[in-house]
PDB file of C-alpha atoms in Angstrom:
ATOM      1  CA  MET K   1      37.069  10.266  -1.341  1.00  0.00           C
ATOM      2  CA  ALA K   2      34.924   7.164  -1.811  1.00  0.00           C
ATOM      3  CA  GLU K   3      32.210   6.806   0.818  1.00  0.00           C
ATOM      4  CA  LYS K   4      32.961   4.382   3.607  1.00  0.00           C
ATOM      5  CA  PHE K   5      30.905   1.187   3.505  1.00  0.00           C
ATOM      6  CA  PRO K   6      28.339   0.964   4.972  1.00  0.00           C
ATOM      7  CA  SER K   7      27.041   4.511   5.205  1.00  0.00           C
ATOM      8  CA  ARG K   8      23.338   3.596   4.885  1.00  0.00           C
ATOM      9  CA  PRO K   9      21.054   0.574   5.382  1.00  0.00           C
ATOM     10  CA  VAL K  10      21.657  -2.660   3.451  1.00  0.00           C
ATOM     11  CA  THR K  11      18.741  -4.480   1.797  1.00  0.00           C
ATOM     12  CA  MET K  12      18.699  -8.271   2.152  1.00  0.00           C
ATOM     13  CA  VAL K  13      16.436  -9.729  -0.531  1.00  0.00           C
ATOM     14  CA  VAL K  14      14.599 -13.019   0.054  1.00  0.00           C
ATOM     15  CA  GLY K  15      12.989 -14.666  -2.971  1.00  0.00           C
ATOM     16  CA  TYR K  16      10.142 -16.239  -0.993  1.00  0.00           C
ATOM     17  CA  PRO K  17       7.121 -15.003   0.988  1.00  0.00           C
ATOM     18  CA  PRO K  18       7.312 -14.429   4.750  1.00  0.00           C
ATOM     19  CA  GLY K  19       7.209 -17.599   6.850  1.00  0.00           C
ATOM     20  CA  GLY K  20       9.349 -19.922   4.731  1.00  0.00           C
ATOM     21  CA  SER K  21      12.759 -21.192   5.784  1.00  0.00           C
ATOM     22  CA  ASN K  22      14.695 -18.552   3.786  1.00  0.00           C
ATOM     23  CA  ASP K  23      12.622 -15.759   5.339  1.00  0.00           C
ATOM     24  CA  ILE K  24      12.903 -17.225   8.860  1.00  0.00           C
ATOM     25  CA  VAL K  25      16.697 -17.450   8.563  1.00  0.00           C
ATOM     26  CA  ALA K  26      16.953 -13.921   7.115  1.00  0.00           C
ATOM     27  CA  ARG K  27      14.998 -12.477  10.045  1.00  0.00           C
ATOM     28  CA  ILE K  28      17.194 -14.306  12.556  1.00  0.00           C
ATOM     29  CA  VAL K  29      20.445 -13.254  10.874  1.00  0.00           C
ATOM     30  CA  ALA K  30      19.642  -9.692   9.730  1.00  0.00           C
ATOM     31  CA  PRO K  31      19.571  -7.836  13.102  1.00  0.00           C
ATOM     32  CA  ALA K  32      22.855  -9.349  14.316  1.00  0.00           C
ATOM     33  CA  LEU K  33      24.499  -8.914  10.907  1.00  0.00           C
ATOM     34  CA  GLY K  34      23.466  -5.255  10.938  1.00  0.00           C
ATOM     35  CA  GLU K  35      25.071  -4.829  14.364  1.00  0.00           C
ATOM     36  CA  ALA K  36      28.291  -6.442  13.124  1.00  0.00           C
ATOM     37  CA  LEU K  37      28.375  -4.149  10.075  1.00  0.00           C
ATOM     38  CA  GLY K  38      27.331  -1.044  11.991  1.00  0.00           C
ATOM     39  CA  THR K  39      24.171  -0.430   9.990  1.00  0.00           C
ATOM     40  CA  THR K  40      20.584  -1.641   9.580  1.00  0.00           C
ATOM     41  CA  ILE K  41      19.753  -4.693   7.451  1.00  0.00           C
ATOM     42  CA  VAL K  42      16.281  -4.456   5.909  1.00  0.00           C
ATOM     43  CA  VAL K  43      14.770  -7.796   4.826  1.00  0.00           C
ATOM     44  CA  GLU K  44      12.788  -7.434   1.608  1.00  0.00           C
ATOM     45  CA  ASN K  45      10.601 -10.261   0.286  1.00  0.00           C
ATOM     46  CA  ARG K  46      10.530 -10.384  -3.526  1.00  0.00           C
ATOM     47  CA  ALA K  47       8.639 -13.630  -3.966  1.00  0.00           C
ATOM     48  CA  GLY K  48       7.749 -15.543  -7.100  1.00  0.00           C
ATOM     49  CA  ALA K  49       8.917 -18.106  -9.657  1.00  0.00           C
ATOM     50  CA  GLY K  50      10.563 -20.356  -7.071  1.00  0.00           C
ATOM     51  CA  GLY K  51      12.870 -17.621  -5.792  1.00  0.00           C
ATOM     52  CA  ILE K  52      13.984 -16.551  -9.271  1.00  0.00           C
ATOM     53  CA  ILE K  53      12.425 -13.060  -9.076  1.00  0.00           C
ATOM     54  CA  GLY K  54      14.356 -12.124  -5.929  1.00  0.00           C
ATOM     55  CA  ALA K  55      17.623 -13.644  -7.146  1.00  0.00           C
ATOM     56  CA  GLY K  56      17.239 -11.917 -10.520  1.00  0.00           C
ATOM     57  CA  HIS K  57      16.666  -8.565  -8.827  1.00  0.00           C
ATOM     58  CA  VAL K  58      19.943  -8.857  -6.911  1.00  0.00           C
ATOM     59  CA  ALA K  59      21.805 -10.167  -9.978  1.00  0.00           C
ATOM     60  CA  LYS K  60      20.918  -6.904 -11.770  1.00  0.00           C
ATOM     61  CA  ALA K  61      21.366  -4.565  -8.775  1.00  0.00           C
ATOM     62  CA  LYS K  62      24.145  -2.002  -8.400  1.00  0.00           C
ATOM     63  CA  PRO K  63      27.266  -3.869  -7.197  1.00  0.00           C
ATOM     64  CA  ASP K  64      27.971  -1.679  -4.171  1.00  0.00           C
ATOM     65  CA  GLY K  65      27.144  -4.003  -1.257  1.00  0.00           C
ATOM     66  CA  TYR K  66      23.862  -2.306  -0.404  1.00  0.00           C
ATOM     67  CA  THR K  67      21.721  -5.016  -2.024  1.00  0.00           C
ATOM     68  CA  VAL K  68      22.436  -8.638  -1.118  1.00  0.00           C
ATOM     69  CA  LEU K  69      20.556 -11.908  -1.558  1.00  0.00           C
ATOM     70  CA  LEU K  70      19.903 -14.540   1.085  1.00  0.00           C
ATOM     71  CA  SER K  71      19.199 -17.742  -0.799  1.00  0.00           C
ATOM     72  CA  SER K  72      18.989 -21.488  -0.459  1.00  0.00           C
ATOM     73  CA  VAL K  73      20.035 -23.919  -3.206  1.00  0.00           C
ATOM     74  CA  SER K  74      16.973 -23.881  -5.461  1.00  0.00           C
ATOM     75  CA  PRO K  75      16.861 -20.234  -6.711  1.00  0.00           C
ATOM     76  CA  VAL K  76      20.555 -20.002  -7.575  1.00  0.00           C
ATOM     77  CA  VAL K  77      21.516 -23.607  -8.441  1.00  0.00           C
ATOM     78  CA  LEU K  78      18.489 -25.713  -9.372  1.00  0.00           C
ATOM     79  CA  THR K  79      15.693 -23.615 -10.866  1.00  0.00           C
ATOM     80  CA  PRO K  80      17.891 -21.624 -13.300  1.00  0.00           C
ATOM     81  CA  GLN K  81      19.091 -24.928 -14.785  1.00  0.00           C
ATOM     82  CA  THR K  82      15.547 -26.211 -15.299  1.00  0.00           C
ATOM     83  CA  MET K  83      14.373 -23.134 -17.241  1.00  0.00           C
ATOM     84  CA  THR K  84      14.556 -22.873 -21.008  1.00  0.00           C
ATOM     85  CA  LYS K  85      15.769 -19.293 -20.593  1.00  0.00           C
ATOM     86  CA  ALA K  86      16.778 -18.165 -17.115  1.00  0.00           C
ATOM     87  CA  PRO K  87      16.666 -14.380 -16.496  1.00  0.00           C
ATOM     88  CA  PHE K  88      20.202 -14.382 -15.073  1.00  0.00           C
ATOM     89  CA  ASP K  89      23.350 -16.505 -15.027  1.00  0.00           C
ATOM     90  CA  SER K  90      24.100 -17.497 -11.425  1.00  0.00           C
ATOM     91  CA  MET K  91      27.779 -18.132 -12.057  1.00  0.00           C
ATOM     92  CA  LYS K  92      28.358 -14.834 -13.884  1.00  0.00           C
ATOM     93  CA  ASP K  93      25.875 -12.433 -12.310  1.00  0.00           C
ATOM     94  CA  LEU K  94      26.193 -13.296  -8.612  1.00  0.00           C
ATOM     95  CA  THR K  95      29.151 -13.396  -6.226  1.00  0.00           C
ATOM     96  CA  ALA K  96      29.011 -15.799  -3.282  1.00  0.00           C
ATOM     97  CA  ILE K  97      30.021 -14.239   0.065  1.00  0.00           C
ATOM     98  CA  ASN K  98      29.443 -16.946   2.683  1.00  0.00           C
ATOM     99  CA  THR K  99      26.979 -19.466   4.011  1.00  0.00           C
ATOM    100  CA  VAL K 100      25.033 -18.866   7.216  1.00  0.00           C
ATOM    101  CA  GLY K 101      23.565 -22.317   7.756  1.00  0.00           C
ATOM    102  CA  LEU K 102      22.468 -25.584   6.283  1.00  0.00           C
ATOM    103  CA  THR K 103      19.646 -28.008   6.684  1.00  0.00           C
ATOM    104  CA  PRO K 104      19.693 -31.582   5.458  1.00  0.00           C
ATOM    105  CA  GLU K 105      16.815 -33.352   3.837  1.00  0.00           C
ATOM    106  CA  ALA K 106      14.948 -35.714   6.135  1.00  0.00           C
ATOM    107  CA  ILE K 107      13.846 -39.128   4.855  1.00  0.00           C
ATOM    108  CA  ALA K 108      10.801 -40.057   6.915  1.00  0.00           C
ATOM    109  CA  ILE K 109       7.920 -42.499   6.748  1.00  0.00           C
ATOM    110  CA  GLY K 110       4.297 -42.267   7.791  1.00  0.00           C
ATOM    111  CA  PRO K 111       2.164 -44.676   9.828  1.00  0.00           C
ATOM    112  CA  THR K 112       1.522 -47.334   7.163  1.00  0.00           C
ATOM    113  CA  LEU K 113       5.053 -48.516   6.386  1.00  0.00           C
ATOM    114  CA  LYS K 114       6.587 -50.879   8.932  1.00  0.00           C
ATOM    115  CA  VAL K 115      10.315 -50.372   8.401  1.00  0.00           C
ATOM    116  CA  LYS K 116      12.774 -49.205  11.014  1.00  0.00           C
ATOM    117  CA  SER K 117      15.776 -48.042   8.991  1.00  0.00           C
ATOM    118  CA  LEU K 118      16.819 -46.591   5.656  1.00  0.00           C
ATOM    119  CA  LYS K 119      18.405 -49.931   4.756  1.00  0.00           C
ATOM    120  CA  GLU K 120      15.086 -51.706   5.344  1.00  0.00           C
ATOM    121  CA  LEU K 121      13.286 -49.117   3.207  1.00  0.00           C
ATOM    122  CA  LEU K 122      15.717 -49.523   0.293  1.00  0.00           C
ATOM    123  CA  ASP K 123      15.609 -53.327   0.594  1.00  0.00           C
ATOM    124  CA  LEU K 124      11.804 -53.222   0.511  1.00  0.00           C
ATOM    125  CA  ALA K 125      11.882 -51.006  -2.591  1.00  0.00           C
ATOM    126  CA  ARG K 126      13.631 -53.802  -4.446  1.00  0.00           C
ATOM    127  CA  SER K 127      10.636 -56.092  -3.916  1.00  0.00           C
ATOM    128  CA  LYS K 128       7.668 -53.703  -3.998  1.00  0.00           C
ATOM    129  CA  GLN K 129       6.790 -50.135  -5.002  1.00  0.00           C
ATOM    130  CA  ILE K 130       7.505 -47.415  -2.441  1.00  0.00           C
ATOM    131  CA  THR K 131       5.983 -43.932  -2.805  1.00  0.00           C
ATOM    132  CA  LEU K 132       7.820 -40.875  -1.472  1.00  0.00           C
ATOM    133  CA  SER K 133       6.265 -37.413  -1.455  1.00  0.00           C
ATOM    134  CA  SER K 134       8.015 -34.066  -1.872  1.00  0.00           C
ATOM    135  CA  SER K 135       7.056 -30.389  -1.940  1.00  0.00           C
ATOM    136  CA  GLY K 136       7.311 -30.248  -5.747  1.00  0.00           C
ATOM    137  CA  ALA K 137       9.113 -31.247  -8.910  1.00  0.00           C
ATOM    138  CA  GLY K 138      12.624 -29.961  -9.500  1.00  0.00           C
ATOM    139  CA  GLY K 139      13.529 -29.013  -5.937  1.00  0.00           C
ATOM    140  CA  LEU K 140      16.160 -30.517  -3.675  1.00  0.00           C
ATOM    141  CA  PRO K 141      13.757 -33.057  -2.088  1.00  0.00           C
ATOM    142  CA  HIS K 142      12.846 -34.353  -5.571  1.00  0.00           C
ATOM    143  CA  LEU K 143      16.497 -34.686  -6.500  1.00  0.00           C
ATOM    144  CA  THR K 144      17.218 -36.478  -3.219  1.00  0.00           C
ATOM    145  CA  ILE K 145      14.554 -39.037  -4.155  1.00  0.00           C
ATOM    146  CA  GLU K 146      16.198 -39.424  -7.585  1.00  0.00           C
ATOM    147  CA  LEU K 147      19.525 -40.130  -5.847  1.00  0.00           C
ATOM    148  CA  LEU K 148      17.831 -42.721  -3.602  1.00  0.00           C
ATOM    149  CA  LYS K 149      16.406 -44.386  -6.728  1.00  0.00           C
ATOM    150  CA  GLN K 150      19.853 -44.510  -8.311  1.00  0.00           C
ATOM    151  CA  ALA K 151      21.495 -45.822  -5.138  1.00  0.00           C
ATOM    152  CA  SER K 152      18.922 -48.520  -4.383  1.00  0.00           C
ATOM    153  CA  LYS K 153      18.040 -49.632  -7.935  1.00  0.00           C
ATOM    154  CA  GLY K 154      14.615 -50.092  -6.359  1.00  0.00           C
ATOM    155  CA  ASN K 155      11.052 -49.205  -7.337  1.00  0.00           C
ATOM    156  CA  ILE K 156      10.751 -45.800  -5.690  1.00  0.00           C
ATOM    157  CA  VAL K 157       8.047 -43.511  -7.094  1.00  0.00           C
ATOM    158  CA  HIS K 158       8.275 -39.748  -6.567  1.00  0.00           C
ATOM    159  CA  VAL K 159       4.929 -38.106  -5.741  1.00  0.00           C
ATOM    160  CA  PRO K 160       5.271 -34.308  -6.048  1.00  0.00           C
ATOM    161  CA  TYR K 161       2.886 -31.955  -4.251  1.00  0.00           C
ATOM    162  CA  LYS K 162       2.316 -28.213  -4.515  1.00  0.00           C
ATOM    163  CA  GLY K 163       4.158 -27.277  -1.350  1.00  0.00           C
ATOM    164  CA  ALA K 164       5.197 -28.817   1.935  1.00  0.00           C
ATOM    165  CA  GLY K 165       1.753 -28.697   3.596  1.00  0.00           C
ATOM    166  CA  PRO K 166      -0.152 -31.049   1.252  1.00  0.00           C
ATOM    167  CA  ALA K 167       2.813 -33.458   1.071  1.00  0.00           C
ATOM    168  CA  VAL K 168       2.967 -33.691   4.869  1.00  0.00           C
ATOM    169  CA  THR K 169      -0.830 -34.088   5.165  1.00  0.00           C
ATOM    170  CA  ASP K 170      -0.986 -36.988   2.697  1.00  0.00           C
ATOM    171  CA  THR K 171       2.035 -38.714   4.242  1.00  0.00           C
ATOM    172  CA  LEU K 172       0.496 -38.531   7.723  1.00  0.00           C
ATOM    173  CA  ALA K 173      -2.776 -39.868   6.281  1.00  0.00           C
ATOM    174  CA  GLY K 174      -0.965 -42.825   4.726  1.00  0.00           C
ATOM    175  CA  HIS K 175      -1.764 -41.912   1.104  1.00  0.00           C
ATOM    176  CA  VAL K 176       1.968 -42.102   0.378  1.00  0.00           C
ATOM    177  CA  ASP K 177       4.514 -44.255   2.182  1.00  0.00           C
ATOM    178  CA  GLY K 178       7.017 -41.582   3.113  1.00  0.00           C
ATOM    179  CA  ILE K 179       8.335 -38.097   2.550  1.00  0.00           C
ATOM    180  CA  VAL K 180      11.627 -36.406   1.693  1.00  0.00           C
ATOM    181  CA  MET K 181      11.859 -32.735   2.568  1.00  0.00           C
ATOM    182  CA  ASP K 182      13.988 -30.023   4.150  1.00  0.00           C
ATOM    183  CA  LEU K 183      14.129 -30.708   7.862  1.00  0.00           C
ATOM    184  CA  PRO K 184      12.412 -27.528   9.199  1.00  0.00           C
ATOM    185  CA  PRO K 185       8.817 -28.377   8.062  1.00  0.00           C
ATOM    186  CA  LEU K 186       9.160 -31.947   9.417  1.00  0.00           C
ATOM    187  CA  TYR K 187      11.086 -31.227  12.612  1.00  0.00           C
ATOM    188  CA  ALA K 188       8.141 -30.935  15.047  1.00  0.00           C
ATOM    189  CA  LEU K 189       6.400 -33.983  13.503  1.00  0.00           C
ATOM    190  CA  ILE K 190       9.549 -36.071  13.933  1.00  0.00           C
ATOM    191  CA  LYS K 191      10.054 -34.850  17.490  1.00  0.00           C
ATOM    192  CA  ASP K 192       6.492 -35.774  18.512  1.00  0.00           C
ATOM    193  CA  GLY K 193       6.653 -39.170  16.774  1.00  0.00           C
ATOM    194  CA  ARG K 194       4.029 -38.567  14.082  1.00  0.00           C
ATOM    195  CA  LEU K 195       6.674 -39.191  11.415  1.00  0.00           C
ATOM    196  CA  ASN K 196       9.474 -41.725  11.756  1.00  0.00           C
ATOM    197  CA  ALA K 197      12.744 -40.226  10.515  1.00  0.00           C
ATOM    198  CA  LEU K 198      14.911 -42.933   8.970  1.00  0.00           C
ATOM    199  CA  ALA K 199      17.802 -40.654   8.037  1.00  0.00           C
ATOM    200  CA  VAL K 200      19.061 -37.146   7.521  1.00  0.00           C
ATOM    201  CA  THR K 201      21.147 -36.464   4.429  1.00  0.00           C
ATOM    202  CA  SER K 202      23.911 -34.322   5.951  1.00  0.00           C
ATOM    203  CA  GLU K 203      27.517 -35.475   6.249  1.00  0.00           C
ATOM    204  CA  ASP K 204      27.200 -35.740  10.039  1.00  0.00           C
ATOM    205  CA  ARG K 205      24.276 -36.296  12.382  1.00  0.00           C
ATOM    206  CA  VAL K 206      22.522 -33.125  13.523  1.00  0.00           C
ATOM    207  CA  SER K 207      22.777 -32.309  17.221  1.00  0.00           C
ATOM    208  CA  PHE K 208      19.048 -31.650  17.682  1.00  0.00           C
ATOM    209  CA  LEU K 209      18.129 -35.107  16.230  1.00  0.00           C
ATOM    210  CA  ALA K 210      21.196 -36.979  17.383  1.00  0.00           C
ATOM    211  CA  ASP K 211      19.480 -40.390  17.393  1.00  0.00           C
ATOM    212  CA  VAL K 212      18.585 -40.141  13.676  1.00  0.00           C
ATOM    213  CA  PRO K 213      21.347 -41.677  11.508  1.00  0.00           C
ATOM    214  CA  THR K 214      22.757 -40.124   8.350  1.00  0.00           C
ATOM    215  CA  ALA K 215      22.020 -41.631   4.954  1.00  0.00           C
ATOM    216  CA  ARG K 216      25.809 -41.976   4.560  1.00  0.00           C
ATOM    217  CA  GLU K 217      25.783 -44.656   7.248  1.00  0.00           C
ATOM    218  CA  VAL K 218      23.968 -46.835   4.695  1.00  0.00           C
ATOM    219  CA  LEU K 219      24.962 -45.180   1.396  1.00  0.00           C
ATOM    220  CA  PRO K 220      28.607 -43.964   1.426  1.00  0.00           C
ATOM    221  CA  ASN K 221      29.092 -40.491  -0.128  1.00  0.00           C
ATOM    222  CA  PHE K 222      25.357 -39.710   0.033  1.00  0.00           C
ATOM    223  CA  ASN K 223      25.367 -36.051   1.041  1.00  0.00           C
ATOM    224  CA  VAL K 224      22.547 -33.611   0.307  1.00  0.00           C
ATOM    225  CA  VAL K 225      22.269 -30.355   2.207  1.00  0.00           C
ATOM    226  CA  ASN K 226      20.124 -27.347   1.483  1.00  0.00           C
ATOM    227  CA  TRP K 227      22.561 -24.596   2.387  1.00  0.00           C
ATOM    228  CA  ILE K 228      21.560 -20.975   2.831  1.00  0.00           C
ATOM    229  CA  GLY K 229      24.058 -18.285   1.889  1.00  0.00           C
ATOM    230  CA  VAL K 230      24.514 -14.615   1.153  1.00  0.00           C
ATOM    231  CA  PHE K 231      25.263 -13.332  -2.354  1.00  0.00           C
ATOM    232  CA  ALA K 232      26.072  -9.953  -3.883  1.00  0.00           C
ATOM    233  CA  PRO K 233      25.865  -8.756  -7.475  1.00  0.00           C
ATOM    234  CA  ALA K 234      28.950  -9.633  -9.547  1.00  0.00           C
ATOM    235  CA  GLY K 235      31.438  -6.776  -9.543  1.00  0.00           C
ATOM    236  CA  THR K 236      30.933  -5.819  -5.894  1.00  0.00           C
ATOM    237  CA  PRO K 237      34.292  -4.472  -4.598  1.00  0.00           C
ATOM    238  CA  ALA K 238      36.482  -7.038  -2.840  1.00  0.00           C
ATOM    239  CA  ASP K 239      36.868  -4.895   0.299  1.00  0.00           C
ATOM    240  CA  VAL K 240      33.073  -4.678   0.654  1.00  0.00           C
ATOM    241  CA  LEU K 241      32.743  -8.459   0.229  1.00  0.00           C
ATOM    242  CA  THR K 242      35.399  -8.913   2.923  1.00  0.00           C
ATOM    243  CA  GLN K 243      33.521  -6.639   5.331  1.00  0.00           C
ATOM    244  CA  ILE K 244      30.240  -8.502   4.820  1.00  0.00           C
ATOM    245  CA  ASP K 245      32.001 -11.863   5.128  1.00  0.00           C
ATOM    246  CA  GLU K 246      33.652 -10.892   8.417  1.00  0.00           C
ATOM    247  CA  ALA K 247      30.301  -9.633   9.726  1.00  0.00           C
ATOM    248  CA  ILE K 248      28.623 -12.933   8.741  1.00  0.00           C
ATOM    249  CA  LYS K 249      31.266 -14.904  10.646  1.00  0.00           C
ATOM    250  CA  LYS K 250      30.790 -12.737  13.756  1.00  0.00           C
ATOM    251  CA  THR K 251      27.024 -13.115  13.488  1.00  0.00           C
ATOM    252  CA  ILE K 252      26.968 -16.904  13.134  1.00  0.00           C
ATOM    253  CA  ALA K 253      29.466 -17.242  16.013  1.00  0.00           C
ATOM    254  CA  ARG K 254      27.027 -15.537  18.406  1.00  0.00           C
ATOM    255  CA  PRO K 255      25.477 -18.078  20.833  1.00  0.00           C
ATOM    256  CA  ASP K 256      22.043 -16.427  20.632  1.00  0.00           C
ATOM    257  CA  VAL K 257      22.006 -16.595  16.813  1.00  0.00           C
ATOM    258  CA  LYS K 258      23.224 -20.201  16.847  1.00  0.00           C
ATOM    259  CA  LYS K 259      20.423 -21.181  19.251  1.00  0.00           C
ATOM    260  CA  GLN K 260      17.750 -19.398  17.191  1.00  0.00           C
ATOM    261  CA  LEU K 261      18.898 -21.169  14.015  1.00  0.00           C
ATOM    262  CA  GLU K 262      19.000 -24.572  15.707  1.00  0.00           C
ATOM    263  CA  ASN K 263      15.487 -23.971  17.068  1.00  0.00           C
ATOM    264  CA  VAL K 264      14.230 -23.886  13.456  1.00  0.00           C
ATOM    265  CA  ALA K 265      16.303 -26.966  12.491  1.00  0.00           C
ATOM    266  CA  VAL K 266      19.036 -25.032  10.680  1.00  0.00           C
ATOM    267  CA  VAL K 267      22.655 -25.935  11.460  1.00  0.00           C
ATOM    268  CA  PRO K 268      24.782 -22.757  11.783  1.00  0.00           C
ATOM    269  CA  SER K 269      27.606 -23.015   9.247  1.00  0.00           C
ATOM    270  CA  VAL K 270      30.162 -20.722   7.598  1.00  0.00           C
ATOM    271  CA  LEU K 271      33.000 -21.452   5.178  1.00  0.00           C
ATOM    272  CA  ALA K 272      36.504 -19.958   5.142  1.00  0.00           C
ATOM    273  CA  GLY K 273      35.368 -16.963   3.100  1.00  0.00           C
ATOM    274  CA  PRO K 274      34.069 -15.761  -0.280  1.00  0.00           C
ATOM    275  CA  GLU K 275      36.646 -17.696  -2.305  1.00  0.00           C
ATOM    276  CA  ALA K 276      35.733 -20.950  -0.547  1.00  0.00           C
ATOM    277  CA  PHE K 277      31.998 -20.337  -0.962  1.00  0.00           C
ATOM    278  CA  GLN K 278      32.387 -19.377  -4.635  1.00  0.00           C
ATOM    279  CA  SER K 279      34.298 -22.614  -5.262  1.00  0.00           C
ATOM    280  CA  PHE K 280      31.684 -24.668  -3.380  1.00  0.00           C
ATOM    281  CA  PHE K 281      28.894 -22.847  -5.243  1.00  0.00           C
ATOM    282  CA  ALA K 282      30.460 -23.726  -8.617  1.00  0.00           C
ATOM    283  CA  THR K 283      30.835 -27.369  -7.562  1.00  0.00           C
ATOM    284  CA  GLU K 284      27.200 -27.545  -6.423  1.00  0.00           C
ATOM    285  CA  TYR K 285      26.006 -25.921  -9.669  1.00  0.00           C
ATOM    286  CA  LYS K 286      27.824 -28.516 -11.755  1.00  0.00           C
ATOM    287  CA  ARG K 287      26.880 -31.454  -9.513  1.00  0.00           C
ATOM    288  CA  TRP K 288      23.161 -30.708  -9.430  1.00  0.00           C
ATOM    289  CA  GLY K 289      23.132 -29.788 -13.108  1.00  0.00           C
ATOM    290  CA  ALA K 290      24.232 -33.356 -13.863  1.00  0.00           C
ATOM    291  CA  VAL K 291      21.551 -34.806 -11.564  1.00  0.00           C
ATOM    292  CA  LEU K 292      18.859 -32.621 -13.185  1.00  0.00           C
ATOM    293  CA  LYS K 293      19.947 -33.779 -16.613  1.00  0.00           C
ATOM    294  CA  GLU K 294      19.991 -37.456 -15.646  1.00  0.00           C
ATOM    295  CA  ALA K 295      16.580 -37.175 -13.966  1.00  0.00           C
ATOM    296  CA  ASP K 296      15.278 -35.236 -16.989  1.00  0.00           C
ATOM    297  CA  VAL K 297      13.862 -32.461 -14.800  1.00  0.00           C
ATOM    298  CA  ALA K 298      12.838 -29.399 -16.796  1.00  0.00           C
ATOM    299  CA  MET K 299      10.401 -26.526 -16.504  1.00  0.00           C
ATOM    300  CA  SER K 300       9.330 -24.022 -19.099  1.00  0.00           C
ATOM    301  CA  ASN K 301       9.686 -20.309 -18.360  1.00  0.00           C
TER     302      ASN K 301
END
């Protein structure tokens, strides 16, 4: 008789240190997900190399459902495609189970630039140089800036920083005109008026910043979201994937979990199931691979 899953705790690997958005989401989701599965979910931080170390650990783990990865876009879609030799193949070595939430990029400006909308910003970029900061080269904020460049045909200069903190500090000080970043690090600054959010890059407006328009309202089809999802090693049995998927759906449907996610500027979101997420994952991998190539973004190992 095969043992019934789960018969022991499940490890949820996060490829970043404690305190980042992936870790925050994991610690919100894990207790409720454990309750739904009837076991304990232990969050384990395996940080380093832009999330690659944690993702690589899960990619090589035993495919039995007891080791899963909670990951945003960069470690499984972006960074592997910027490396000369990635330690794993996302599309072959990982199986997508379901998303738990998403957060758009926010396009915001600091105190020095006197524009009131994304349209005004893009119009201005056609007549003068605009500088936009991000948390680093090769991430989703950088690629969002590349898409804004392409869409506007304007003179937009990307200014990468080593992390969100320095980028925010220099934007607030007026050393750069604006910033593009995942919403969570900017949320409080937008709410208290220190940054002026011109747009969010999700398909629809977010409920907790309902007065901030979407970029799509100016640029049709402009849609950039940093989704966060759960993955298992390739070869994990289908019945185990189904159990975890059903538990994820129950977890994200809980009002208390929804509120906790929204409080950190993450929109609760699940897809139909593993097949839908795997298809979306493949589409995202191909889409962002093309953007990386066009923007000539590469990193050495």
